[in-house]
mmCIF file of C-alpha atoms in Angstrom:
data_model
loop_
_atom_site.group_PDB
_atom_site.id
_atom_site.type_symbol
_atom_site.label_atom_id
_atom_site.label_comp_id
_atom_site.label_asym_id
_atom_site.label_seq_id
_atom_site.Cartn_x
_atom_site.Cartn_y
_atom_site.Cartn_z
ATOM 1 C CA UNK A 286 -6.217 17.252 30.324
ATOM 2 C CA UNK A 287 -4.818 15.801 27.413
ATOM 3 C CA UNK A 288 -0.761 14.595 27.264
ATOM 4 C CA UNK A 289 1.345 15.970 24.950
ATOM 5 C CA UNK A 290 1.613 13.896 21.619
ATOM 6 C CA UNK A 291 4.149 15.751 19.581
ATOM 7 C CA UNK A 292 7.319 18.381 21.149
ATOM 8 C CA UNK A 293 8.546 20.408 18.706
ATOM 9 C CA UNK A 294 11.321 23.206 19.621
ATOM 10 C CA UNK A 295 14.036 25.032 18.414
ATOM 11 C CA UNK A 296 13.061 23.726 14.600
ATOM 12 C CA UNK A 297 15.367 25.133 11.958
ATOM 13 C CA UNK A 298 15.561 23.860 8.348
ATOM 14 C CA UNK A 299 17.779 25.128 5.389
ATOM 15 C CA UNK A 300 18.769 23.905 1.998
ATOM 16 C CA UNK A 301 21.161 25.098 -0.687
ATOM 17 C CA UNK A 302 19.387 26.022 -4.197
ATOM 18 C CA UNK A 303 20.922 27.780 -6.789
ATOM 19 C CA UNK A 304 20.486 31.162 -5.715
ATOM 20 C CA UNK A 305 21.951 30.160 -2.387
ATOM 21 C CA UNK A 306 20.636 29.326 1.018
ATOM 22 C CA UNK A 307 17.199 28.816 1.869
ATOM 23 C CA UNK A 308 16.018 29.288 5.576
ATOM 24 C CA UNK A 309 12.969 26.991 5.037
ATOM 25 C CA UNK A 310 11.834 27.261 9.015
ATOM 26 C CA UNK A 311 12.906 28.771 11.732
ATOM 27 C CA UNK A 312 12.547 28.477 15.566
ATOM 28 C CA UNK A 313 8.990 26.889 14.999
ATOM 29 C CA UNK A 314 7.426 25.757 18.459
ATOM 30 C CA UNK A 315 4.823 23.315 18.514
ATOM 31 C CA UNK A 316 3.038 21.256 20.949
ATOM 32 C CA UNK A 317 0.073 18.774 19.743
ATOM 33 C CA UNK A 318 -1.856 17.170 22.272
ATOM 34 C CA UNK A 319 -3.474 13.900 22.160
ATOM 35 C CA UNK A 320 -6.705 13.603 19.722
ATOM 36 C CA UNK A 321 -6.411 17.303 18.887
ATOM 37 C CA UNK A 322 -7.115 18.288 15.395
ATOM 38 C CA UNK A 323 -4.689 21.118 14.094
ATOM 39 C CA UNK A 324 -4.355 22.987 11.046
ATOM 40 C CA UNK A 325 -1.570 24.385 9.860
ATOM 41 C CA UNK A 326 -2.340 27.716 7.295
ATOM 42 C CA UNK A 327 -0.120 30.402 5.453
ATOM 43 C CA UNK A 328 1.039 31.650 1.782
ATOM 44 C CA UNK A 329 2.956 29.483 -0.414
ATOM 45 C CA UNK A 330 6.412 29.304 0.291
ATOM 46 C CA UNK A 331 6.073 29.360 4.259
ATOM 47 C CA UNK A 332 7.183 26.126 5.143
ATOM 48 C CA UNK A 333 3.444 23.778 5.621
ATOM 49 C CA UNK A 334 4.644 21.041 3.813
ATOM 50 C CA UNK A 335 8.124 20.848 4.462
ATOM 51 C CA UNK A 336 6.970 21.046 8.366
ATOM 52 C CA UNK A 337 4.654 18.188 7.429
ATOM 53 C CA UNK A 338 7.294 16.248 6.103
ATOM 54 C CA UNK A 339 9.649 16.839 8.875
ATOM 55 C CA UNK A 340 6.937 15.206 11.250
ATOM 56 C CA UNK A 341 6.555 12.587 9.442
ATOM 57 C CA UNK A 342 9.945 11.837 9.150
ATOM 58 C CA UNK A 343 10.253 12.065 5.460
ATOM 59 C CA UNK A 344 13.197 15.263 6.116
ATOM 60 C CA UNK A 345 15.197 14.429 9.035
ATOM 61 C CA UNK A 346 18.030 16.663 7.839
ATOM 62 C CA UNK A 347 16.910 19.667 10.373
ATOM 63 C CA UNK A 348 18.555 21.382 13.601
ATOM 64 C CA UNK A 349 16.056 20.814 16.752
ATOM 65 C CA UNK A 350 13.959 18.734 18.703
ATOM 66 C CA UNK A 351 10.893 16.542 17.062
ATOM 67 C CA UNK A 352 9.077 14.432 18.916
ATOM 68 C CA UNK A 353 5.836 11.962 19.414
ATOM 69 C CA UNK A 354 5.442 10.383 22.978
ATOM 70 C CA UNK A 355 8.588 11.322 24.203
ATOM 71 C CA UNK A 356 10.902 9.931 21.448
ATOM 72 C CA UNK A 357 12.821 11.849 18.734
ATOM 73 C CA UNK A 358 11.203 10.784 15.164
ATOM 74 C CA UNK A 359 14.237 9.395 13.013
ATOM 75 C CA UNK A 360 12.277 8.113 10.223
ATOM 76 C CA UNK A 361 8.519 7.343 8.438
ATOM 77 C CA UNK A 362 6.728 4.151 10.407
ATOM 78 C CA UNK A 363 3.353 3.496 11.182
ATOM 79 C CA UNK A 364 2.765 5.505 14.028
ATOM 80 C CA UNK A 365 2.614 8.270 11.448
ATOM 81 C CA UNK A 366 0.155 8.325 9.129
ATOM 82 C CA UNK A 367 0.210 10.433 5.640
ATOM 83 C CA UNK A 368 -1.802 11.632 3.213
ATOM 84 C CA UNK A 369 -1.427 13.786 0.409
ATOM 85 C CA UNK A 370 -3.063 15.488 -2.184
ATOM 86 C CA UNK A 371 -2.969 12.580 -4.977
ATOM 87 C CA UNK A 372 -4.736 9.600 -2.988
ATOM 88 C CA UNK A 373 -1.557 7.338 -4.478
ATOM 89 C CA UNK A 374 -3.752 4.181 -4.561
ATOM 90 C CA UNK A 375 -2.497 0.710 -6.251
ATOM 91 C CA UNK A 376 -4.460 0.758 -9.771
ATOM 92 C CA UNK A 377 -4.319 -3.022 -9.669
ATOM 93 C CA UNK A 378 -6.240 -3.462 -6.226
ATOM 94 C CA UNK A 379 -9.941 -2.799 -5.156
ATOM 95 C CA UNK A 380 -10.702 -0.758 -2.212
ATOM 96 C CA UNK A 381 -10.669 -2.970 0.306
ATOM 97 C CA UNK A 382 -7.348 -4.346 -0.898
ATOM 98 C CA UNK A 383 -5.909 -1.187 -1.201
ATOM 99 C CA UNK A 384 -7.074 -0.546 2.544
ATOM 100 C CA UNK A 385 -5.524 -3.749 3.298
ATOM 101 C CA UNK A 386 -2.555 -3.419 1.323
ATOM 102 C CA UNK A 387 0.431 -5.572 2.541
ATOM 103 C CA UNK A 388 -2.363 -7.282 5.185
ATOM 104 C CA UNK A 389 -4.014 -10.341 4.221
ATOM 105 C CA UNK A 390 -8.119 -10.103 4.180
ATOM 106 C CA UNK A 391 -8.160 -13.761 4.925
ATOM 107 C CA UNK A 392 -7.403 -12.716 8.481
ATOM 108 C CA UNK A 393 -10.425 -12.232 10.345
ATOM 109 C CA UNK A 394 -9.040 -9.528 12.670
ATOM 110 C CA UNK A 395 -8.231 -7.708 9.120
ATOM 111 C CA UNK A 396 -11.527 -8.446 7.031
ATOM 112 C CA UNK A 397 -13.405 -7.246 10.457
ATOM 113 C CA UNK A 398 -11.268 -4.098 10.672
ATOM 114 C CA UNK A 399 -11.531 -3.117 6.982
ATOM 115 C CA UNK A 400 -15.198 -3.813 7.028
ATOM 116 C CA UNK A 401 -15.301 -1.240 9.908
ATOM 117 C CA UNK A 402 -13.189 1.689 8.296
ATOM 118 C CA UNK A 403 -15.006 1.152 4.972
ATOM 119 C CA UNK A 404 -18.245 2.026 6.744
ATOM 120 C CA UNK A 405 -16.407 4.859 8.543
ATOM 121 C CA UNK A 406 -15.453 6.830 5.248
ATOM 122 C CA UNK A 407 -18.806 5.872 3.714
ATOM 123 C CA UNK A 408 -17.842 3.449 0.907
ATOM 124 C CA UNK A 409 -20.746 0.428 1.600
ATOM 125 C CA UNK A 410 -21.235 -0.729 -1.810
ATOM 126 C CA UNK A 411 -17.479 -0.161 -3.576
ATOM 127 C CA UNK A 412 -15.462 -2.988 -1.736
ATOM 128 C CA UNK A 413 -14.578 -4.280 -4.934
ATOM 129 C CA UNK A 414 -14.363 -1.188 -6.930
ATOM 130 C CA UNK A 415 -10.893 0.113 -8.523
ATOM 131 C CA UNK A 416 -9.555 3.403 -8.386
ATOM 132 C CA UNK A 417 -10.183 4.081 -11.986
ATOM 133 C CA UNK A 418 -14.244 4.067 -10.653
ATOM 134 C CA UNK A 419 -14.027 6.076 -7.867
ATOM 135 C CA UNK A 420 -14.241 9.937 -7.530
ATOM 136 C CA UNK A 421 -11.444 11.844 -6.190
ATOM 137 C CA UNK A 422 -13.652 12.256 -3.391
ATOM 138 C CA UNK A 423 -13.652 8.496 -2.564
ATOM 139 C CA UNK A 424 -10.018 7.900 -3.507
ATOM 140 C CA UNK A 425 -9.121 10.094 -1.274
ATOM 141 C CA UNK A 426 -11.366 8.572 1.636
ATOM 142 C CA UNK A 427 -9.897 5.126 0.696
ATOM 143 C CA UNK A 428 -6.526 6.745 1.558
ATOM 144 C CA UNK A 429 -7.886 7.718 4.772
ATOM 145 C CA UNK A 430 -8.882 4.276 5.650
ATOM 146 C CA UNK A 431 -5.450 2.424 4.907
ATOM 147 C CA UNK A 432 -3.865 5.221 6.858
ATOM 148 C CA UNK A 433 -6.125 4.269 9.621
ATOM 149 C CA UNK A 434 -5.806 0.617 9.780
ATOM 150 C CA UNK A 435 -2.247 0.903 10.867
ATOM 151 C CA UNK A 436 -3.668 2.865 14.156
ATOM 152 C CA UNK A 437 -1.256 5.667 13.514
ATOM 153 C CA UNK A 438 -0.646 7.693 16.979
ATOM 154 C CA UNK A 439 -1.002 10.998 14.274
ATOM 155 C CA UNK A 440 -2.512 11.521 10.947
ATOM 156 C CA UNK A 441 -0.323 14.023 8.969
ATOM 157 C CA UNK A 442 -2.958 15.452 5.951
ATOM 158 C CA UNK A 443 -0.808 17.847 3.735
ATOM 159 C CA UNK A 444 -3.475 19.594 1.401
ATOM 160 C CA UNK A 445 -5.633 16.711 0.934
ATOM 161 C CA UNK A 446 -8.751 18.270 -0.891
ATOM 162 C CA UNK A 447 -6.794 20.653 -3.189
ATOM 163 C CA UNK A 448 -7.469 19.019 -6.067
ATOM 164 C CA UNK A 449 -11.719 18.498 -5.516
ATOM 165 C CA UNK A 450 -14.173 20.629 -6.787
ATOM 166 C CA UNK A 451 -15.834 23.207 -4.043
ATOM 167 C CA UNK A 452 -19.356 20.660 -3.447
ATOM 168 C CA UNK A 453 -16.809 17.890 -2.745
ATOM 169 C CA UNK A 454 -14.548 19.466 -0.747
ATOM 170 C CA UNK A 455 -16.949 20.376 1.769
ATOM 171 C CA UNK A 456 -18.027 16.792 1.698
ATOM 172 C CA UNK A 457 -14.732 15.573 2.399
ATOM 173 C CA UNK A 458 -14.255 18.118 5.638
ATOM 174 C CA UNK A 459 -17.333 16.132 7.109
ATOM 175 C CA UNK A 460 -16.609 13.228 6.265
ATOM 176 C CA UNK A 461 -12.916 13.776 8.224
ATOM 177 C CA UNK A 462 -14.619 15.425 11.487
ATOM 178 C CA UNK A 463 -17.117 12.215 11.191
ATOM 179 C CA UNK A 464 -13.805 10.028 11.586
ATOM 180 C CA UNK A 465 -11.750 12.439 13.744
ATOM 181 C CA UNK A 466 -14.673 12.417 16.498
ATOM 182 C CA UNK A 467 -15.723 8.616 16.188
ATOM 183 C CA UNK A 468 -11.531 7.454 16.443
ATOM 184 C CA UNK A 469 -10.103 10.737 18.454
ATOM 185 C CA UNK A 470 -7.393 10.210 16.198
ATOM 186 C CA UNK A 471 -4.610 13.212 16.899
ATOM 187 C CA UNK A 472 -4.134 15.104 13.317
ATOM 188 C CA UNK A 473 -1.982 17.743 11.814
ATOM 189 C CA UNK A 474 -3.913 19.556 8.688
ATOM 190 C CA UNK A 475 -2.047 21.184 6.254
ATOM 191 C CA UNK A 476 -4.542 23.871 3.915
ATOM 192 C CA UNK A 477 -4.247 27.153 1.764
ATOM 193 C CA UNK A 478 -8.509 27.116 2.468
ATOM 194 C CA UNK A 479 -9.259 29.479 5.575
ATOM 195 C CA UNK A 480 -12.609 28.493 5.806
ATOM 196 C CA UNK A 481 -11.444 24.894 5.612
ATOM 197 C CA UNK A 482 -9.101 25.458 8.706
ATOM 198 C CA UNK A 483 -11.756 27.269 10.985
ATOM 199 C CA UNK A 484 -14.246 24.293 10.079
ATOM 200 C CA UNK A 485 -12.199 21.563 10.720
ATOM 201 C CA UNK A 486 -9.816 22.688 13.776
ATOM 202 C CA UNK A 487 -9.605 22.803 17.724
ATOM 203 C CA UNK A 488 -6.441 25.217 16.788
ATOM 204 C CA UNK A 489 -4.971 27.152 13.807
ATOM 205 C CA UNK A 490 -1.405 27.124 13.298
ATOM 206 C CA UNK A 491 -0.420 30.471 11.482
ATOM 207 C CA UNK A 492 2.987 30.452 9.275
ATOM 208 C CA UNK A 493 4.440 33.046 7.852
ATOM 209 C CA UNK A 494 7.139 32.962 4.786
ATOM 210 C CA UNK A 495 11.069 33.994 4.632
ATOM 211 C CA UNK A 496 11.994 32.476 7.088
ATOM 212 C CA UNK A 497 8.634 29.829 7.807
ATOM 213 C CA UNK A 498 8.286 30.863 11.217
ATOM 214 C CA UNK A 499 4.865 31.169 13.217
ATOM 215 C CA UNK A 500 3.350 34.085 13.326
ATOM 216 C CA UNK A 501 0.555 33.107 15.619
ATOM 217 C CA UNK A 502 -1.515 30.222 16.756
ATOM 218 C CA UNK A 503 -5.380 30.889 17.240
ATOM 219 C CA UNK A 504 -7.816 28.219 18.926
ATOM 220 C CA UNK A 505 -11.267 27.738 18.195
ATOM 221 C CA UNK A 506 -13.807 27.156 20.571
ATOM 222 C CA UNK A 507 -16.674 26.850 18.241
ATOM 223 C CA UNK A 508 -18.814 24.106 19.059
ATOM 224 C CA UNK A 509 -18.631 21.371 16.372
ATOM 225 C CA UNK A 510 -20.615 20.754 13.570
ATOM 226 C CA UNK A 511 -19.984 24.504 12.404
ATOM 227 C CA UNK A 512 -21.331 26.922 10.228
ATOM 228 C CA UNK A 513 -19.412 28.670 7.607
ATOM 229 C CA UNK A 514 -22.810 31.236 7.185
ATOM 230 C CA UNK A 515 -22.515 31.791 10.965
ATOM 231 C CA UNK A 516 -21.399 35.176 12.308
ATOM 232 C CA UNK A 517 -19.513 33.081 14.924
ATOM 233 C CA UNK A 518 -17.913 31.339 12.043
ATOM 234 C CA UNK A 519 -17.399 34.736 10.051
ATOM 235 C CA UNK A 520 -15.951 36.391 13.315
ATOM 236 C CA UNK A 521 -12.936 33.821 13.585
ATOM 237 C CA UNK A 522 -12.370 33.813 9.793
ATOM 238 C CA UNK A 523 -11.982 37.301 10.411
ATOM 239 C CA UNK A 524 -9.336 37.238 12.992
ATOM 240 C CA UNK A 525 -7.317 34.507 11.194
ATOM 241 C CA UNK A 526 -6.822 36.680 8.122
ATOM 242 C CA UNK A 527 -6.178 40.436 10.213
ATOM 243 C CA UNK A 528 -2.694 37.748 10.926
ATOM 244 C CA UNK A 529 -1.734 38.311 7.178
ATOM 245 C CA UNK A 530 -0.169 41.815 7.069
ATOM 246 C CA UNK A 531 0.745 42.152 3.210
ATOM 247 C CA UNK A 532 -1.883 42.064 0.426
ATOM 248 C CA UNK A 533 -0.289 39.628 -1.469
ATOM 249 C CA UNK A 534 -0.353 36.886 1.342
ATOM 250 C CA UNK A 535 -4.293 37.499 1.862
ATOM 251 C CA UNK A 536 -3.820 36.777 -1.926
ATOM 252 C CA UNK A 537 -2.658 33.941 -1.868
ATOM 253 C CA UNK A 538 -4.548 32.254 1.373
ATOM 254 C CA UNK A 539 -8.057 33.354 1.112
ATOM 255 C CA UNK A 540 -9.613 30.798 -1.377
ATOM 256 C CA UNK A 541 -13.309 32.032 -0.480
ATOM 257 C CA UNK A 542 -13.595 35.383 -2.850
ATOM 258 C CA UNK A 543 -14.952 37.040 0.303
#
Protein backbone atom coordinates (compact mmCIF):
# COMPACT_ATOMS: atom_id res chain seq x y z
CA UNK A 1 0.00 0.00 0.00
CA UNK A 2 0.88 3.33 -0.84
CA UNK A 3 2.35 6.03 2.07
CA UNK A 4 0.68 8.94 2.70
CA UNK A 5 1.97 12.00 0.60
CA UNK A 6 -0.07 14.89 1.82
CA UNK A 7 -2.01 15.21 5.77
CA UNK A 8 -4.42 17.61 5.75
CA UNK A 9 -6.71 18.19 9.04
CA UNK A 10 -8.52 20.53 10.88
CA UNK A 11 -8.18 23.13 7.67
CA UNK A 12 -9.95 26.42 8.27
CA UNK A 13 -9.50 29.55 6.11
CA UNK A 14 -11.20 33.05 6.44
CA UNK A 15 -10.69 36.48 5.05
CA UNK A 16 -12.24 39.88 5.66
CA UNK A 17 -14.07 41.48 2.43
CA UNK A 18 -16.23 44.22 2.52
CA UNK A 19 -19.31 42.67 3.46
CA UNK A 20 -17.47 41.04 6.33
CA UNK A 21 -16.02 37.67 7.06
CA UNK A 22 -15.62 35.01 4.71
CA UNK A 23 -15.35 31.31 5.98
CA UNK A 24 -13.49 30.21 2.78
CA UNK A 25 -12.96 26.35 4.20
CA UNK A 26 -13.74 24.65 6.91
CA UNK A 27 -12.63 21.44 8.75
CA UNK A 28 -11.51 19.97 5.28
CA UNK A 29 -9.77 16.44 5.78
CA UNK A 30 -7.60 15.16 3.26
CA UNK A 31 -5.21 12.43 2.82
CA UNK A 32 -3.31 11.93 -0.73
CA UNK A 33 -1.35 8.99 -1.14
CA UNK A 34 1.67 8.53 -3.14
CA UNK A 35 1.15 8.56 -7.17
CA UNK A 36 -2.61 8.91 -6.67
CA UNK A 37 -4.40 11.13 -9.03
CA UNK A 38 -7.24 13.24 -7.28
CA UNK A 39 -9.70 15.61 -8.38
CA UNK A 40 -11.10 18.03 -6.56
CA UNK A 41 -14.97 19.16 -7.98
CA UNK A 42 -17.80 21.60 -6.73
CA UNK A 43 -19.73 25.03 -7.65
CA UNK A 44 -17.96 28.20 -7.81
CA UNK A 45 -17.34 29.73 -4.69
CA UNK A 46 -16.54 26.39 -2.68
CA UNK A 47 -13.11 26.77 -1.94
CA UNK A 48 -11.03 24.46 -5.11
CA UNK A 49 -8.68 26.96 -5.73
CA UNK A 50 -8.05 28.56 -2.63
CA UNK A 51 -7.47 24.76 -1.28
CA UNK A 52 -5.10 24.48 -4.23
CA UNK A 53 -3.29 27.36 -3.27
CA UNK A 54 -3.05 26.51 0.31
CA UNK A 55 -1.16 23.22 -0.82
CA UNK A 56 0.95 24.76 -2.68
CA UNK A 57 1.89 27.11 -0.29
CA UNK A 58 0.88 30.18 -2.11
CA UNK A 59 -1.84 31.02 1.25
CA UNK A 60 -0.21 30.01 4.34
CA UNK A 61 -2.41 32.37 6.36
CA UNK A 62 -4.86 29.30 7.51
CA UNK A 63 -5.67 27.51 11.01
CA UNK A 64 -4.63 23.60 10.70
CA UNK A 65 -2.35 21.07 9.73
CA UNK A 66 -0.84 20.82 5.91
CA UNK A 67 1.47 18.54 5.11
CA UNK A 68 3.71 16.53 2.32
CA UNK A 69 6.01 13.68 3.73
CA UNK A 70 5.63 14.47 7.12
CA UNK A 71 6.56 18.22 7.11
CA UNK A 72 4.25 21.26 7.47
CA UNK A 73 4.36 23.25 3.93
CA UNK A 74 5.48 26.95 4.85
CA UNK A 75 5.94 28.15 1.44
CA UNK A 76 5.98 27.41 -2.73
CA UNK A 77 9.37 25.19 -3.67
CA UNK A 78 9.90 22.64 -6.04
CA UNK A 79 8.53 19.78 -4.49
CA UNK A 80 5.26 21.37 -5.53
CA UNK A 81 4.49 21.72 -8.80
CA UNK A 82 1.67 24.24 -10.33
CA UNK A 83 -0.21 24.80 -13.08
CA UNK A 84 -2.89 26.96 -13.95
CA UNK A 85 -5.26 27.81 -16.40
CA UNK A 86 -3.04 30.45 -18.50
CA UNK A 87 0.14 28.20 -19.36
CA UNK A 88 2.28 31.58 -18.13
CA UNK A 89 5.14 30.74 -20.55
CA UNK A 90 8.24 33.28 -21.21
CA UNK A 91 7.25 34.88 -24.77
CA UNK A 92 10.95 35.37 -25.36
CA UNK A 93 11.99 31.56 -25.01
CA UNK A 94 11.27 28.41 -27.21
CA UNK A 95 9.88 25.36 -25.73
CA UNK A 96 12.60 23.68 -24.71
CA UNK A 97 13.94 26.80 -23.02
CA UNK A 98 10.92 27.49 -21.42
CA UNK A 99 11.04 23.75 -20.08
CA UNK A 100 14.44 24.50 -19.06
CA UNK A 101 13.93 27.79 -17.75
CA UNK A 102 16.54 28.90 -15.11
CA UNK A 103 18.56 25.36 -16.16
CA UNK A 104 21.18 25.53 -18.64
CA UNK A 105 20.60 23.07 -21.88
CA UNK A 106 24.31 22.93 -22.22
CA UNK A 107 24.15 20.44 -19.38
CA UNK A 108 23.85 17.09 -20.62
CA UNK A 109 21.85 15.73 -17.66
CA UNK A 110 19.36 18.79 -18.68
CA UNK A 111 19.34 18.56 -22.64
CA UNK A 112 18.78 14.57 -21.94
CA UNK A 113 15.95 15.28 -19.49
CA UNK A 114 14.15 17.91 -21.61
CA UNK A 115 14.53 15.76 -24.64
CA UNK A 116 12.67 13.09 -22.57
CA UNK A 117 9.64 15.25 -21.23
CA UNK A 118 9.27 16.86 -24.68
CA UNK A 119 8.54 13.41 -26.07
CA UNK A 120 6.35 12.72 -23.02
CA UNK A 121 3.78 15.64 -23.75
CA UNK A 122 4.09 14.97 -27.48
CA UNK A 123 5.90 18.08 -28.80
CA UNK A 124 8.74 16.18 -31.32
CA UNK A 125 9.07 18.73 -33.89
CA UNK A 126 8.44 22.30 -31.79
CA UNK A 127 11.76 22.42 -29.70
CA UNK A 128 12.38 25.65 -31.07
CA UNK A 129 8.95 26.95 -31.43
CA UNK A 130 7.62 30.12 -29.31
CA UNK A 131 4.56 30.39 -27.52
CA UNK A 132 3.05 32.77 -29.94
CA UNK A 133 3.02 29.29 -32.41
CA UNK A 134 1.71 26.95 -30.25
CA UNK A 135 -1.98 26.06 -29.46
CA UNK A 136 -3.30 26.43 -26.09
CA UNK A 137 -3.27 22.84 -26.17
CA UNK A 138 0.57 22.67 -26.44
CA UNK A 139 1.24 25.67 -24.20
CA UNK A 140 -0.32 24.16 -21.78
CA UNK A 141 1.62 20.71 -22.21
CA UNK A 142 4.88 22.78 -22.26
CA UNK A 143 3.78 23.91 -18.76
CA UNK A 144 3.44 20.43 -17.82
CA UNK A 145 6.89 19.59 -18.79
CA UNK A 146 8.81 22.47 -16.85
CA UNK A 147 6.66 21.51 -13.92
CA UNK A 148 8.01 18.10 -14.33
CA UNK A 149 11.62 18.64 -14.71
CA UNK A 150 11.88 19.87 -11.20
CA UNK A 151 10.59 16.17 -10.06
CA UNK A 152 7.93 17.76 -7.95
CA UNK A 153 6.78 15.12 -5.08
CA UNK A 154 2.94 16.62 -6.25
CA UNK A 155 1.56 18.27 -9.25
CA UNK A 156 -1.12 20.82 -8.14
CA UNK A 157 -3.40 21.45 -11.68
CA UNK A 158 -6.04 24.17 -10.75
CA UNK A 159 -8.48 24.19 -13.86
CA UNK A 160 -5.96 23.65 -16.42
CA UNK A 161 -8.14 23.02 -19.64
CA UNK A 162 -10.81 25.70 -18.92
CA UNK A 163 -9.92 27.78 -21.42
CA UNK A 164 -9.64 24.87 -24.60
CA UNK A 165 -12.20 24.12 -26.85
CA UNK A 166 -14.23 20.63 -26.10
CA UNK A 167 -11.92 18.38 -29.07
CA UNK A 168 -8.86 19.71 -27.19
CA UNK A 169 -9.76 19.28 -23.94
CA UNK A 170 -10.28 15.73 -24.23
CA UNK A 171 -6.90 15.61 -25.84
CA UNK A 172 -5.29 17.19 -23.06
CA UNK A 173 -7.00 14.58 -20.32
CA UNK A 174 -5.00 11.83 -22.33
CA UNK A 175 -2.31 13.31 -22.81
CA UNK A 176 -2.10 13.90 -18.65
CA UNK A 177 -3.11 10.09 -17.81
CA UNK A 178 -0.27 9.25 -20.61
CA UNK A 179 2.22 11.20 -18.18
CA UNK A 180 0.53 10.41 -14.83
CA UNK A 181 0.92 6.49 -15.59
CA UNK A 182 4.45 6.60 -17.36
CA UNK A 183 5.99 9.06 -14.11
CA UNK A 184 3.36 7.90 -11.17
CA UNK A 185 3.60 11.37 -10.40
CA UNK A 186 1.07 12.10 -7.19
CA UNK A 187 -1.52 14.97 -8.48
CA UNK A 188 -4.24 17.10 -7.10
CA UNK A 189 -6.86 18.18 -10.06
CA UNK A 190 -8.83 21.01 -9.64
CA UNK A 191 -12.17 21.01 -12.43
CA UNK A 192 -15.81 22.47 -12.77
CA UNK A 193 -15.97 19.36 -15.77
CA UNK A 194 -17.64 16.15 -14.12
CA UNK A 195 -16.91 14.09 -16.85
CA UNK A 196 -13.36 15.41 -16.75
CA UNK A 197 -13.02 14.29 -13.01
CA UNK A 198 -14.49 10.67 -13.46
CA UNK A 199 -12.01 10.28 -16.55
CA UNK A 200 -9.05 11.35 -15.10
CA UNK A 201 -9.26 10.22 -11.23
CA UNK A 202 -8.48 7.21 -8.79
CA UNK A 203 -10.77 9.53 -6.32
CA UNK A 204 -13.19 12.51 -6.47
CA UNK A 205 -12.98 15.06 -3.92
CA UNK A 206 -16.55 16.65 -3.51
CA UNK A 207 -16.74 20.43 -2.06
CA UNK A 208 -19.46 22.09 -1.20
CA UNK A 209 -19.83 26.14 -0.82
CA UNK A 210 -20.54 28.48 2.43
CA UNK A 211 -18.44 27.29 4.27
CA UNK A 212 -15.99 25.06 1.47
CA UNK A 213 -16.27 22.02 3.35
CA UNK A 214 -16.40 18.35 1.83
CA UNK A 215 -19.34 16.98 1.26
CA UNK A 216 -18.11 13.62 0.15
CA UNK A 217 -15.23 11.86 -1.42
CA UNK A 218 -16.09 9.07 -4.09
CA UNK A 219 -13.32 6.63 -5.60
CA UNK A 220 -13.30 5.20 -8.86
CA UNK A 221 -12.42 1.88 -9.64
CA UNK A 222 -12.88 2.04 -13.32
CA UNK A 223 -10.21 0.47 -15.10
CA UNK A 224 -8.14 3.06 -17.03
CA UNK A 225 -8.33 4.16 -20.34
CA UNK A 226 -12.18 4.98 -19.75
CA UNK A 227 -15.12 5.58 -21.59
CA UNK A 228 -17.24 8.57 -21.21
CA UNK A 229 -20.11 6.53 -23.65
CA UNK A 230 -19.78 3.65 -21.14
CA UNK A 231 -22.68 2.82 -18.81
CA UNK A 232 -19.91 2.15 -16.23
CA UNK A 233 -18.72 5.61 -16.95
CA UNK A 234 -22.42 7.06 -17.00
CA UNK A 235 -23.18 5.13 -13.66
CA UNK A 236 -20.38 7.05 -11.61
CA UNK A 237 -21.17 10.39 -13.33
CA UNK A 238 -24.38 9.68 -11.97
CA UNK A 239 -23.53 9.24 -8.40
CA UNK A 240 -21.11 12.22 -8.37
CA UNK A 241 -23.86 14.66 -9.29
CA UNK A 242 -26.99 12.91 -6.84
CA UNK A 243 -23.93 14.78 -4.19
CA UNK A 244 -25.23 18.24 -5.45
CA UNK A 245 -28.53 18.81 -3.57
CA UNK A 246 -29.64 22.37 -4.98
CA UNK A 247 -30.39 23.00 -8.68
CA UNK A 248 -28.32 25.77 -8.98
CA UNK A 249 -25.03 23.87 -7.97
CA UNK A 250 -25.84 21.02 -10.69
CA UNK A 251 -25.94 24.39 -12.62
CA UNK A 252 -23.08 25.41 -12.22
CA UNK A 253 -20.87 21.93 -12.22
CA UNK A 254 -22.29 19.89 -14.94
CA UNK A 255 -20.49 21.26 -18.11
CA UNK A 256 -21.80 18.18 -20.30
CA UNK A 257 -25.61 19.45 -21.21
CA UNK A 258 -26.63 15.93 -20.16
Amino acid sequence: MSAVLLDIANLNKSFESSSGTVHALHNVRLQVKEGEFVTVIGPSGCGKSTLLRIIAGLDVGHDGQVELSGRPITGPGIDKGVIFQEPRLFPWLTVEKNIAADLSLNKPEVRREVDELIELVRLQGFEKAYPRELSGGMAQRVAIARALLRNPRILLLDEPFGALDAFTRAHMQDVLLDIWQQNKTTMIFVTHDIDEAVFLANRIVILKPRPGEIRNIVTVDLPFPRKKASTSFQQFRVKVLSQFEKIEELELIDSSGI
